[in-house]
Short mmCIF file of C-alpha atoms in Angstrom, two decimals:
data_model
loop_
_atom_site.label_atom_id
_atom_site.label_comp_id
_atom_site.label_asym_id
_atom_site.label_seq_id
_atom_site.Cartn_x
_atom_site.Cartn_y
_atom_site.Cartn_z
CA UNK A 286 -43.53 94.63 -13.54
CA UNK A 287 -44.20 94.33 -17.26
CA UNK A 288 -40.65 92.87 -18.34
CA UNK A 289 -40.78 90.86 -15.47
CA UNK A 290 -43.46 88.99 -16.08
CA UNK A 291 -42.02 89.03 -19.81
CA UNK A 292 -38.76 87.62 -18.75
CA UNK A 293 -40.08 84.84 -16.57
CA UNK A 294 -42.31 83.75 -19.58
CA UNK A 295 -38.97 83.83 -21.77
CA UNK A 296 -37.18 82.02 -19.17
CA UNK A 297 -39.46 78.97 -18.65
CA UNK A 298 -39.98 78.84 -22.39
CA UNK A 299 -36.14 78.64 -22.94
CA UNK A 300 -36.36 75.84 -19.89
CA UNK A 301 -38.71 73.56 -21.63
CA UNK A 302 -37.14 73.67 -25.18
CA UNK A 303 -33.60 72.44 -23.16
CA UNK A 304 -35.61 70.19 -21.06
CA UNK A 305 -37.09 69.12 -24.65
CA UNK A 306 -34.62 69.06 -26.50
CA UNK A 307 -32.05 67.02 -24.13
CA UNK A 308 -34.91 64.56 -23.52
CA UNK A 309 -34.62 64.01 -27.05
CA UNK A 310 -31.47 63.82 -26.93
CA UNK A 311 -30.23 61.39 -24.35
CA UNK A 312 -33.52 58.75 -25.90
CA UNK A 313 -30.31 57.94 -28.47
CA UNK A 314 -27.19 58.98 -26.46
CA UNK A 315 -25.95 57.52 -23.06
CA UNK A 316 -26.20 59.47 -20.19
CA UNK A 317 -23.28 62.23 -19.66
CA UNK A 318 -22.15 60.07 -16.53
CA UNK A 319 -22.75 56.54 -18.21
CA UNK A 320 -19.92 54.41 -17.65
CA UNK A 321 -19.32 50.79 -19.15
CA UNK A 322 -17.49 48.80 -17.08
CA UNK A 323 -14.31 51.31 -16.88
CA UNK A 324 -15.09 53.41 -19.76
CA UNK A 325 -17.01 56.69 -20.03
CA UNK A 326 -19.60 56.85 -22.75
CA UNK A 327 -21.64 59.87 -21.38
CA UNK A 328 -23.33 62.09 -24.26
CA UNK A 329 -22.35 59.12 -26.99
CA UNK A 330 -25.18 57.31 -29.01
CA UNK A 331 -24.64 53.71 -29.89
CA UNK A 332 -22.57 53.67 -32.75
CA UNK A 333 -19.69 56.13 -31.03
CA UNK A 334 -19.90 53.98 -27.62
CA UNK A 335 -19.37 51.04 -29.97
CA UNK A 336 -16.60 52.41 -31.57
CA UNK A 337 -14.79 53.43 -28.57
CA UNK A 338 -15.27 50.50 -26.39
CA UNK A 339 -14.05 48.29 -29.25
CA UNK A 340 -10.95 50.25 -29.67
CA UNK A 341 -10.64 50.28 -25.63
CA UNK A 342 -11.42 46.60 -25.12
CA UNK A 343 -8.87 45.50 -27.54
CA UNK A 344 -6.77 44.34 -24.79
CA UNK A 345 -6.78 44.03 -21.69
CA UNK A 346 -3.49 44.35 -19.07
CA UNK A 347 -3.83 42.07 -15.82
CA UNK A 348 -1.26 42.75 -13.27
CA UNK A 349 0.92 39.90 -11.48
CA UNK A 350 3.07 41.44 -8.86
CA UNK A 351 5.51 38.86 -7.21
CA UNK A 352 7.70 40.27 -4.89
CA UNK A 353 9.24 43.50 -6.43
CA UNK A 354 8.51 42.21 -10.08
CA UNK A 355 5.21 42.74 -12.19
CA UNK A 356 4.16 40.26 -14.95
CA UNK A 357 1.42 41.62 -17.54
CA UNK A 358 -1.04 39.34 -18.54
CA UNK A 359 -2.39 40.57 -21.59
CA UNK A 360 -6.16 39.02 -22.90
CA UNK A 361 -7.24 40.07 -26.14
CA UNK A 362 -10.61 40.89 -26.88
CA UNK A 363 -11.89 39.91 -23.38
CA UNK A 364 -15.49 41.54 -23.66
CA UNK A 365 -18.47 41.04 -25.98
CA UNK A 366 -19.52 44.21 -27.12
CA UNK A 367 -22.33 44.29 -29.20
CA UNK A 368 -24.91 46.84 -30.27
CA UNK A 369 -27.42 44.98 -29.11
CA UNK A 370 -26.51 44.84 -25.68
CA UNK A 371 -25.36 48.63 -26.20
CA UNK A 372 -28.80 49.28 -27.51
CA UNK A 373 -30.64 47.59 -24.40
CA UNK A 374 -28.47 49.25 -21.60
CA UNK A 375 -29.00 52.87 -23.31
CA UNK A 376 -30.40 54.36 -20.29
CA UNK A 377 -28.39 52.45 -17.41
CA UNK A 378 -25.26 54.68 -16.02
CA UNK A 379 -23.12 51.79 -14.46
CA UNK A 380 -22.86 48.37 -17.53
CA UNK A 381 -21.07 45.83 -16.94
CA UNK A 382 -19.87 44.41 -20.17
CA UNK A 383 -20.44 40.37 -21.11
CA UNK A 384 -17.36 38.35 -21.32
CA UNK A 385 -16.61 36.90 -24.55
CA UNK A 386 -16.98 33.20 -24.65
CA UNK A 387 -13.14 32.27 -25.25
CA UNK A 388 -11.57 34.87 -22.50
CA UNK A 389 -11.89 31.56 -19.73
CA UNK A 390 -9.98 29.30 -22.01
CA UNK A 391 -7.55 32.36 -22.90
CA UNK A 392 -6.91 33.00 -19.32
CA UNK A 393 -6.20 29.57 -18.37
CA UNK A 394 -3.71 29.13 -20.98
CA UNK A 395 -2.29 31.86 -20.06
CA UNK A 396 -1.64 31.28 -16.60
CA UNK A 397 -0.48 27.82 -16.78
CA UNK A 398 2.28 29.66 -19.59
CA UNK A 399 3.12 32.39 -16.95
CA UNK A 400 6.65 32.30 -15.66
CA UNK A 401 6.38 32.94 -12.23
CA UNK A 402 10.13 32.38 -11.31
CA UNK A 403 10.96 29.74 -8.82
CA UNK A 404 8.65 27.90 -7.07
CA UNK A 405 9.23 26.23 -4.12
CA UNK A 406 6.90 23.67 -2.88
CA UNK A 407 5.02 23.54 0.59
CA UNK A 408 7.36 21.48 3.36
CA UNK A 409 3.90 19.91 5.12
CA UNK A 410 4.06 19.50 8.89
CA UNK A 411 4.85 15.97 10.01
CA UNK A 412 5.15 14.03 12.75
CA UNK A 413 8.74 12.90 14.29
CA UNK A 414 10.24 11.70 17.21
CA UNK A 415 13.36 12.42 19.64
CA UNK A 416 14.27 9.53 21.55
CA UNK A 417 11.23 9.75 24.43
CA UNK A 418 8.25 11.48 22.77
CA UNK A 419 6.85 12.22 19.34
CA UNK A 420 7.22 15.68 18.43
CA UNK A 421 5.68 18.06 15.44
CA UNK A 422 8.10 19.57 12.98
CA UNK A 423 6.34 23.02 11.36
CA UNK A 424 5.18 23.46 8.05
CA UNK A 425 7.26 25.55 5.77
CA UNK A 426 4.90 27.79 3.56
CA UNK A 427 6.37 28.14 -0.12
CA UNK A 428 5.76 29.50 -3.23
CA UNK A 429 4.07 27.56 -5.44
CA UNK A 430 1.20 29.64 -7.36
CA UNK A 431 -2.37 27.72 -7.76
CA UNK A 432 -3.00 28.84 -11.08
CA UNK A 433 -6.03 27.08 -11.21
CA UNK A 434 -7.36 29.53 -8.33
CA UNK A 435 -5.92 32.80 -9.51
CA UNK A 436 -7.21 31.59 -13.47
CA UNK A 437 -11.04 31.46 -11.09
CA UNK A 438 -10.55 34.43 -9.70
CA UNK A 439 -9.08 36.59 -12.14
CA UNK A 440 -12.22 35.91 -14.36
CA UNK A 441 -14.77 36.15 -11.48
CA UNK A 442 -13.53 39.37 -11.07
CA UNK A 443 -13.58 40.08 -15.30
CA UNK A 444 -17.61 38.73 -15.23
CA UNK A 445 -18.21 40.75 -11.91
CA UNK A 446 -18.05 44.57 -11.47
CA UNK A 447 -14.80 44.28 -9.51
CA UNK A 448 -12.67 46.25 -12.16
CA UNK A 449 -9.66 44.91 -10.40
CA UNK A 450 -6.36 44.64 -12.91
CA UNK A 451 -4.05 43.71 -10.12
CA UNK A 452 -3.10 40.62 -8.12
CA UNK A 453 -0.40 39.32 -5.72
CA UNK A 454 0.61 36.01 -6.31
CA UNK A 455 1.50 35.61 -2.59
CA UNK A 456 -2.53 35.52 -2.33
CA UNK A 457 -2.45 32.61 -4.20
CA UNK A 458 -0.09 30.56 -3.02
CA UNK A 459 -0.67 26.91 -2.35
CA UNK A 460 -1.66 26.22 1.31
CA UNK A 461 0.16 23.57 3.29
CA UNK A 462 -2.58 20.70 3.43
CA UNK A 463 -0.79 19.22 6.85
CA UNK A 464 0.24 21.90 9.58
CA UNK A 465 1.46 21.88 13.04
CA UNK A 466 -2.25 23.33 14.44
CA UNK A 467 -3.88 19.85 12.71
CA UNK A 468 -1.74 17.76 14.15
CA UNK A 469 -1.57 18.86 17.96
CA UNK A 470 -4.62 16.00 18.79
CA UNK A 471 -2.62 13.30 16.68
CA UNK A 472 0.40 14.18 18.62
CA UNK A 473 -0.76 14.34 22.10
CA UNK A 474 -2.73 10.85 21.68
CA UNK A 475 0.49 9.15 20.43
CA UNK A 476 2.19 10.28 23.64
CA UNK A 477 0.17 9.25 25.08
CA UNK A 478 0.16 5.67 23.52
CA UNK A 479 3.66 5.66 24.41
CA UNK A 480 3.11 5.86 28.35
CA UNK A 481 0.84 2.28 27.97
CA UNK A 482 2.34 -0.86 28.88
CA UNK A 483 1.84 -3.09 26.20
CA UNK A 484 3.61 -6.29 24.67
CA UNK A 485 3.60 -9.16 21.84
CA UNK A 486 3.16 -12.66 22.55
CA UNK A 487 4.50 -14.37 19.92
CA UNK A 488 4.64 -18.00 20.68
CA UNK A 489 4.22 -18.29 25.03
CA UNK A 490 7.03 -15.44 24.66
CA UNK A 491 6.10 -11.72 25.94
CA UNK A 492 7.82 -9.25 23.89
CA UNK A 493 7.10 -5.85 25.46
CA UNK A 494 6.05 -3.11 22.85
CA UNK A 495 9.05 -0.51 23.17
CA UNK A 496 8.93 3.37 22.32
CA UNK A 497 11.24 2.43 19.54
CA UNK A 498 8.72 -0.12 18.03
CA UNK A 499 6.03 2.37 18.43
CA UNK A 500 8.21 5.34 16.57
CA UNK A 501 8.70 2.68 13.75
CA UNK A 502 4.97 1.75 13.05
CA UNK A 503 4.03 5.50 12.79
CA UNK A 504 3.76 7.88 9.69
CA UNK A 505 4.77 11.47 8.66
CA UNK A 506 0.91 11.90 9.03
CA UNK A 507 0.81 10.46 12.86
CA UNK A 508 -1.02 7.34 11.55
CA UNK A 509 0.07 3.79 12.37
CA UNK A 510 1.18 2.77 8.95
CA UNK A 511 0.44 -0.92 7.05
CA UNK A 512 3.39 -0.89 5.10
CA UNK A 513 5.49 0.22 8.41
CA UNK A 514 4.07 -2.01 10.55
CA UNK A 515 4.40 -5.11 8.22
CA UNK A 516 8.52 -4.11 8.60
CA UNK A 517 7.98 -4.54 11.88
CA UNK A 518 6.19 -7.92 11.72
CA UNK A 519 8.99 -8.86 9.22
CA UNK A 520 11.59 -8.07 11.86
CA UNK A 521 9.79 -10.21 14.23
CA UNK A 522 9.84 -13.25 12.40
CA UNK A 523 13.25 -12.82 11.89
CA UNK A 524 14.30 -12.78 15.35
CA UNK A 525 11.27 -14.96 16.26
CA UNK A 526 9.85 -17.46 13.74
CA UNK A 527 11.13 -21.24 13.86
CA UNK A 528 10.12 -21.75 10.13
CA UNK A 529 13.46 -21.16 8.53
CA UNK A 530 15.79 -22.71 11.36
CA UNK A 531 17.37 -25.70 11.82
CA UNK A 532 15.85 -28.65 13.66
CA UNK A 533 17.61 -31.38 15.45
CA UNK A 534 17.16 -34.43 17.62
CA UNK A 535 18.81 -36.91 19.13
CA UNK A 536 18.95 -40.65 17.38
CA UNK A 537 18.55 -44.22 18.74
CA UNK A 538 22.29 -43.83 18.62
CA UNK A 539 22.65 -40.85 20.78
CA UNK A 540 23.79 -38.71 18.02
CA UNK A 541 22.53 -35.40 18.06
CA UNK A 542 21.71 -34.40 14.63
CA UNK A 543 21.23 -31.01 13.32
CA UNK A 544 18.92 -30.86 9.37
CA UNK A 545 18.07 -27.85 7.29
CA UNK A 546 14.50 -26.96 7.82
CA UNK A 547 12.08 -27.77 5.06
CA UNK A 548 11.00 -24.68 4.69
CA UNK A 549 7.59 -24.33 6.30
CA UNK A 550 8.27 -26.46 9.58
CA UNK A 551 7.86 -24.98 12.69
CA UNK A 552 5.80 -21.25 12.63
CA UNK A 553 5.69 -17.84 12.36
CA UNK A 554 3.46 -14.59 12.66
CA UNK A 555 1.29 -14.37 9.80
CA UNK A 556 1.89 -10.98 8.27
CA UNK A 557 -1.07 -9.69 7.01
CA UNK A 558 -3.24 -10.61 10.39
CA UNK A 559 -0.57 -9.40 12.71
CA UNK A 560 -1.09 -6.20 10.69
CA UNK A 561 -4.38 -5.69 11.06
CA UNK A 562 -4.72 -6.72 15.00
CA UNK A 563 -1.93 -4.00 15.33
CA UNK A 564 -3.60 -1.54 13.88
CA UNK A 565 -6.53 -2.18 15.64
CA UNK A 566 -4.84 -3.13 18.98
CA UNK A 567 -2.12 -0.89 19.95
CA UNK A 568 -4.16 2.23 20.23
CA UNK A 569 -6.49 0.69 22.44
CA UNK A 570 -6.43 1.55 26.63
CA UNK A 571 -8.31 -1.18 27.05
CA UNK A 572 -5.99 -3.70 25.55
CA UNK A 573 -2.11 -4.57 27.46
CA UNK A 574 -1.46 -8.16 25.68
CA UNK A 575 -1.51 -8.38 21.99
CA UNK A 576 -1.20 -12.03 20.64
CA UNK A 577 -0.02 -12.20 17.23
CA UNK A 578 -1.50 -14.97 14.78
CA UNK A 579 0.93 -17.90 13.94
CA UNK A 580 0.76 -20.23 10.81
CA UNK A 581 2.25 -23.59 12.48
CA UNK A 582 2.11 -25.10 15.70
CA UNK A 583 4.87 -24.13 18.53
CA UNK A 584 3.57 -27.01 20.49
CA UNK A 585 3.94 -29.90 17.21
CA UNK A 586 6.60 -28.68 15.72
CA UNK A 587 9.50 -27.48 17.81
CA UNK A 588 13.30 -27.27 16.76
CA UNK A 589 14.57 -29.18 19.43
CA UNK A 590 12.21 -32.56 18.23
CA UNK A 591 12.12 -35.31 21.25
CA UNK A 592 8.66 -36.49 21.78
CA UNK A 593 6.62 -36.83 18.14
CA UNK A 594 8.54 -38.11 14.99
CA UNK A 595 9.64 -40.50 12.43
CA UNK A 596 13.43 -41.77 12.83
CA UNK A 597 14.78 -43.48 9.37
CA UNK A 598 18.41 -45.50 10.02
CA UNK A 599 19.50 -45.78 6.08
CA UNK A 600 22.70 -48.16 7.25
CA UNK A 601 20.66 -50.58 9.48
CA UNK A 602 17.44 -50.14 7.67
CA UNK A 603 15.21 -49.64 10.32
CA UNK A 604 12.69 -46.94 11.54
CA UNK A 605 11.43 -45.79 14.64
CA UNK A 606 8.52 -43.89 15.68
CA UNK A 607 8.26 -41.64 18.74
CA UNK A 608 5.08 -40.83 20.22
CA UNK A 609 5.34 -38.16 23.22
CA UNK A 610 8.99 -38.74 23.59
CA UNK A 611 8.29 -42.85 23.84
CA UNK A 612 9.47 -45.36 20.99
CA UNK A 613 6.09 -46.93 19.99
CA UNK A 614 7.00 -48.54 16.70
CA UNK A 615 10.43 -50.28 15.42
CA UNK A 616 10.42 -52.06 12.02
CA UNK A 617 12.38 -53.00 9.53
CA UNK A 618 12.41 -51.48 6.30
CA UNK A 619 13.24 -51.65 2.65
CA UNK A 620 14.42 -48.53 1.00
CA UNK A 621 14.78 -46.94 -2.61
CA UNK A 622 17.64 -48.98 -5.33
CA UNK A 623 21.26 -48.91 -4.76
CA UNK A 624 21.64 -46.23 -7.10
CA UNK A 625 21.26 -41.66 -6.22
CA UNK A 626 18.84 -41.11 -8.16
CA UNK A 627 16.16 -43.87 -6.76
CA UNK A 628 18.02 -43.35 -2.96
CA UNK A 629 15.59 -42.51 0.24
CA UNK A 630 17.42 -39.70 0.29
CA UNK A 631 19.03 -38.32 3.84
CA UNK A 632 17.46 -35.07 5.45
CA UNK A 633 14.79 -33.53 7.60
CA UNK A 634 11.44 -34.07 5.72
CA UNK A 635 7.55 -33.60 7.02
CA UNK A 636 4.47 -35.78 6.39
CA UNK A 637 2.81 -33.93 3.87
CA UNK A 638 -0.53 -35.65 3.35
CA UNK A 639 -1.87 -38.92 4.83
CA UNK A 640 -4.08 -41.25 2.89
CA UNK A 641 -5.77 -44.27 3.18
CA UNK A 642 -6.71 -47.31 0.37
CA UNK A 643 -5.10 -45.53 -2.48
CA UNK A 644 -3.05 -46.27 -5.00
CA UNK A 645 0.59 -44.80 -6.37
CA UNK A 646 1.57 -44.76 -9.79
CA UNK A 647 4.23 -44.27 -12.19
CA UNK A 648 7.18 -45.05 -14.96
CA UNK A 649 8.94 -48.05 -14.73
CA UNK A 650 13.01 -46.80 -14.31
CA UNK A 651 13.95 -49.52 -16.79
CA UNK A 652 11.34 -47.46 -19.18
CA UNK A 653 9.45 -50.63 -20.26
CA UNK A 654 6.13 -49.69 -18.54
CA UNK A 655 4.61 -47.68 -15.88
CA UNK A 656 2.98 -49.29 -12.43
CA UNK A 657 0.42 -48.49 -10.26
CA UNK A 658 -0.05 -50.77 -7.10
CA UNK A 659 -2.60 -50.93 -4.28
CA UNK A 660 -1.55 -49.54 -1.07
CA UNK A 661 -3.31 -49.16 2.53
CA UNK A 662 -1.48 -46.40 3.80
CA UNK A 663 0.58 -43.70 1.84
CA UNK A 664 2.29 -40.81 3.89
CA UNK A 665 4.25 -38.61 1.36
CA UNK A 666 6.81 -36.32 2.55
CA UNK A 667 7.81 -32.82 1.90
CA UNK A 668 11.58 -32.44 1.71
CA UNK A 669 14.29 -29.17 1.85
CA UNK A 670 13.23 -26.27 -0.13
CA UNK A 671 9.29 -27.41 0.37
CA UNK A 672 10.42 -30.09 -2.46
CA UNK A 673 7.14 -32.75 -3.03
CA UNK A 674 9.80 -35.52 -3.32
CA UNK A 675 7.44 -38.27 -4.40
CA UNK A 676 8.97 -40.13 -1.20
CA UNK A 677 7.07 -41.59 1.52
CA UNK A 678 6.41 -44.19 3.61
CA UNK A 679 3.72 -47.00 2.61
CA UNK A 680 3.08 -50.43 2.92
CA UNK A 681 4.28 -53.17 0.68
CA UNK A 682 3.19 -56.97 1.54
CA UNK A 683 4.48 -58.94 -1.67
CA UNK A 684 7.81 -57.87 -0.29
CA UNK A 685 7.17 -59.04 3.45
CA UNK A 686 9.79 -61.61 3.59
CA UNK A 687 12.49 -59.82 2.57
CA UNK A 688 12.24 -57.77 5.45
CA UNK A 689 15.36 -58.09 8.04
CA UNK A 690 17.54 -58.39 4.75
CA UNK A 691 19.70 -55.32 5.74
CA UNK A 692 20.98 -55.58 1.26
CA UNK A 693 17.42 -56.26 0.33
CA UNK A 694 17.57 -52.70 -0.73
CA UNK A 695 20.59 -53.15 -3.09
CA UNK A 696 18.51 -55.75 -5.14
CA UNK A 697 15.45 -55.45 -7.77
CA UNK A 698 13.55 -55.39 -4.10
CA UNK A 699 14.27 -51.72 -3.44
CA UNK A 700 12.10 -49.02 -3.96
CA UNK A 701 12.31 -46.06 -6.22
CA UNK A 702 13.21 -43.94 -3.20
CA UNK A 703 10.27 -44.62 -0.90
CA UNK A 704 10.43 -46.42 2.61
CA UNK A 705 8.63 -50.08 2.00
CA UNK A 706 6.87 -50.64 5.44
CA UNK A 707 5.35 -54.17 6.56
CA UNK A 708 1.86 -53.59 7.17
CA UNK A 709 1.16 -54.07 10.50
CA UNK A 710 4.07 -51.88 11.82
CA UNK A 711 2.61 -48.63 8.85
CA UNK A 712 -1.04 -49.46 10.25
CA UNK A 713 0.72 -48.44 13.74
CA UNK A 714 2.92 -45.20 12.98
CA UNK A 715 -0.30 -44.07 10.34
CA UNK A 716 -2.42 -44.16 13.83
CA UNK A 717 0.44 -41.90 15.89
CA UNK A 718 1.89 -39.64 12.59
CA UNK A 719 -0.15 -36.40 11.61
CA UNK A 720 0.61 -33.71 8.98
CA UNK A 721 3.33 -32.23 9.58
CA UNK A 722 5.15 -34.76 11.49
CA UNK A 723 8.94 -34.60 11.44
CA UNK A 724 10.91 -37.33 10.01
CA UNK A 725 14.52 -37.54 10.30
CA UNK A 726 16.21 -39.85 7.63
CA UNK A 727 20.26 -40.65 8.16
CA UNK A 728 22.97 -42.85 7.08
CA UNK A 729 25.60 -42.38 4.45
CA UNK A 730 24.04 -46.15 2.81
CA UNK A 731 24.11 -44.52 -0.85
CA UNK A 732 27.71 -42.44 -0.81
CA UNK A 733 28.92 -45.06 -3.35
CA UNK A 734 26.03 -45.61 -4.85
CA UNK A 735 26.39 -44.81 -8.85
CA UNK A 736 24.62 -41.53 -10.36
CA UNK A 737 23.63 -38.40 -9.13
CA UNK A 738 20.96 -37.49 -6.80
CA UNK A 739 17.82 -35.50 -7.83
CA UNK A 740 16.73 -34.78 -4.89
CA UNK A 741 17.83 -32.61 -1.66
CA UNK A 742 20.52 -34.19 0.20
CA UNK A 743 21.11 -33.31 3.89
CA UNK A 744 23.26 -35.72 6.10
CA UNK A 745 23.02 -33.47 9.31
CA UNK A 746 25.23 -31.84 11.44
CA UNK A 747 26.23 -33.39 14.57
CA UNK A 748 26.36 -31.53 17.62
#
């Protein structure tokens, strides 16, 4: 019972000087099962853990596995081990290292240098067509890595406690932004935009919106597109518009004459509106007519020109004025200098402006001078090729009894190209003309006249 009691006393005595001395011990050393980040520094103090992380921490080897192949991605240095932070973390058995401040820049640049092989890009969903419905073709996923996210993640995962070296690029492959699932709603709305009965008017004409109109104003995306649309338009006008035709009429003579347009008679569907009441207009239920805004006047300026315009007879110098299909106005008329390049020159023009109690100005031909004269009534014209002529019909009363003189032209009477109008009969077609209106000049007065015209010439086609 003695050396019991003896050997218990030994025993706890031995008990306390281990308990002692470890607790002294491990007050300067790390715990035996102290780990930082991935390395073991039980039973070290801070000068060995230092040591050995240092040598440990040297480099780092991330993993890249593509396919069957593994790329290393080596960082150098990646941690920021200092005694300090040793010192501070003594007693903790899981530490978690700091990042050093240039490992994020080091990563990136070495992921955007990282040969990855080939890299196909997404093929994004889109919308087509077969010849009745619109239809989605898949999305084809591909290869291409987004560095930027696997850079992120790789050094979330450094600055975490995830210890993770490895990474499949597959995980990081760029995601197709447009796929069939997003586009199911598009799809099933444009079919059923193509079941509507919808048209154009363009002009009093109905022009019935077909699927193949439809399939031509629509996107990859399933959107009605501006630029696609405005093709549309385009075609339109082409088929459509009067502006760049010919125009004709039939002459006190009963020839039927054919001109070149001007260039901006007659009308067509202005582009950029059209656009924008498509857009807005075809997907709507509600909506079965779409009119499309013109520039010009179907109604005032036809092709086929029998009720309002100016007739100008070069050879019998006279000129008539039609109001609604009715002669209103006959007069006799002095036009420009037997020579081309003061000639009224033959062709389809327009009225281009109309002005009252003005005056018109300019050099003398014989270059001794330049004029300007009072005049009450001053319609200019706008000629082939939208040409501002400087031609036009006025009135000119010093001049008033040479009028009936069918050569009165081919003497210092004529004009420099414009038709001189007594002033009563301009006072009359100035009431009935308007901007715009057509006037037809003919004749074949100045073929031997001497020089060279200046102007647009047009004699017209007969027909």
């Amino acid at each position: 019972m003695h050396l019991s009691r003896r050997f218990v006393k030994n025993f706890f005595i031995l008990m306390l000087l281990s308990f002692t001395f470890l607790f002294i011990y491990f007050r300067s050393h790390f715990l035996p099962w102290a780990k930082v980040t991935t390395i073991s520094v039980g039973g070290l103090n801070v000068q060995q853990a230092h040591k050995k992380l240092t040598k440990e921490y040297q480099t780092i080897t991330i993993l890249l596995k593509q396919n069957d192949t593994t790329i290393p991605l080596i960082l150098e240095q990646p941690y920021d081990i200092s005694m300090n932070f040793l010192e501070n973390n003594l007693h903790h058995s899981s530490i978690h290292l700091p990042l050093s401040n240039k490992v994020k820049e080091q990563l990136s640049t070495k992921i955007e240098a990282a040969d990855f092989g080939i890299e196909r890009e997404n093929q994004e969903a889109i919308v087509s067509h077969t010849k009745q419905k619109f239809v989605i073709q898949p999305e084809t996923q591909g290869s291409l890595v987004n560095r930027e996210q696997l850079s992120t993640t790789i050094y979330q995962d450094l600055a975490s406690k995830n210890s993770n070296y490895s990474y499949r690029l597959k995980d990081f492959y760029t995601k197709p932004k447009q796929t069939s699932k997003s586009l199911e709603s598009t799809v099933k709305e444009l079919n059923q935009l193509l079941a509507l009965d919808k048209s154009f008017m363009i002009a009093k004409k109905e022009i019935p919106v077909s699927k193949q109109m439809i399939f031509a104003t629509v996107n990859e995306s399933g959107e009605l597109d501006p630029l696609l649309i405005t093709q549309l338009i385009q075609q339109l006008n082409r088929k459509y518009a009067t502006v760049n035709r010919p125009v004709d009429f039939i002459n006190v003579h009963g020839e039927n004459l054919r001109f070149r347009n001007v260039g901006n008679y007659g009308w067509y569907i202005d582009t950029e509106l059209a656009v924008n009441k498509v857009i807005k207009q075809l997907p709507d239920k509600d909506i079965n007519e779409i009119r499309l805004p013109l520039t010009g006047d179907p109604v005032k300026q036809p092709l086929h020109v029998k009720k309002n315009y100016i007739e100008v007879d070069l050879d019998n110098q006279k000129m008539y004025c039609f109001h609604k299909g009715k002669k209103v106005v006959t007069t006799d008329i002095i036009t420009g200098q037997f020579t081309k390049g003061t000639a009224t020159v033959p062709g389809f023009h327009t009225i281009m402006d109309k002005q009252q109690n003005t005056y018109l100005s300019g050099a003398l031909i014989t270059g001794d001078g330049s004029y300007r004269v009072p005049v009450n009534y001053w319609m200019p014209f706008l000629s082939y090729g939208q040409t501002i002529t400087e031609i036009g019909i006025h009135d000119t009363e010093h001049k008033k009894e040479a009028f009936g003189d069918k050569e009165a032209f081919k003497t210092d009477l004529g004009s420099y190209g414009c038709i001189n109008t007594p002033l009563e009969k301009v006072a009359k077609i100035y009431k009935f003309s308007y901007i715009g209106m057509p006037v037809f000049i003919y004749g074949h007065t100045y073929d031997e006249a001497p020089g060279e015209y200046d102007k647009p010439v047009d004699y017209g086609e007969k027909i």
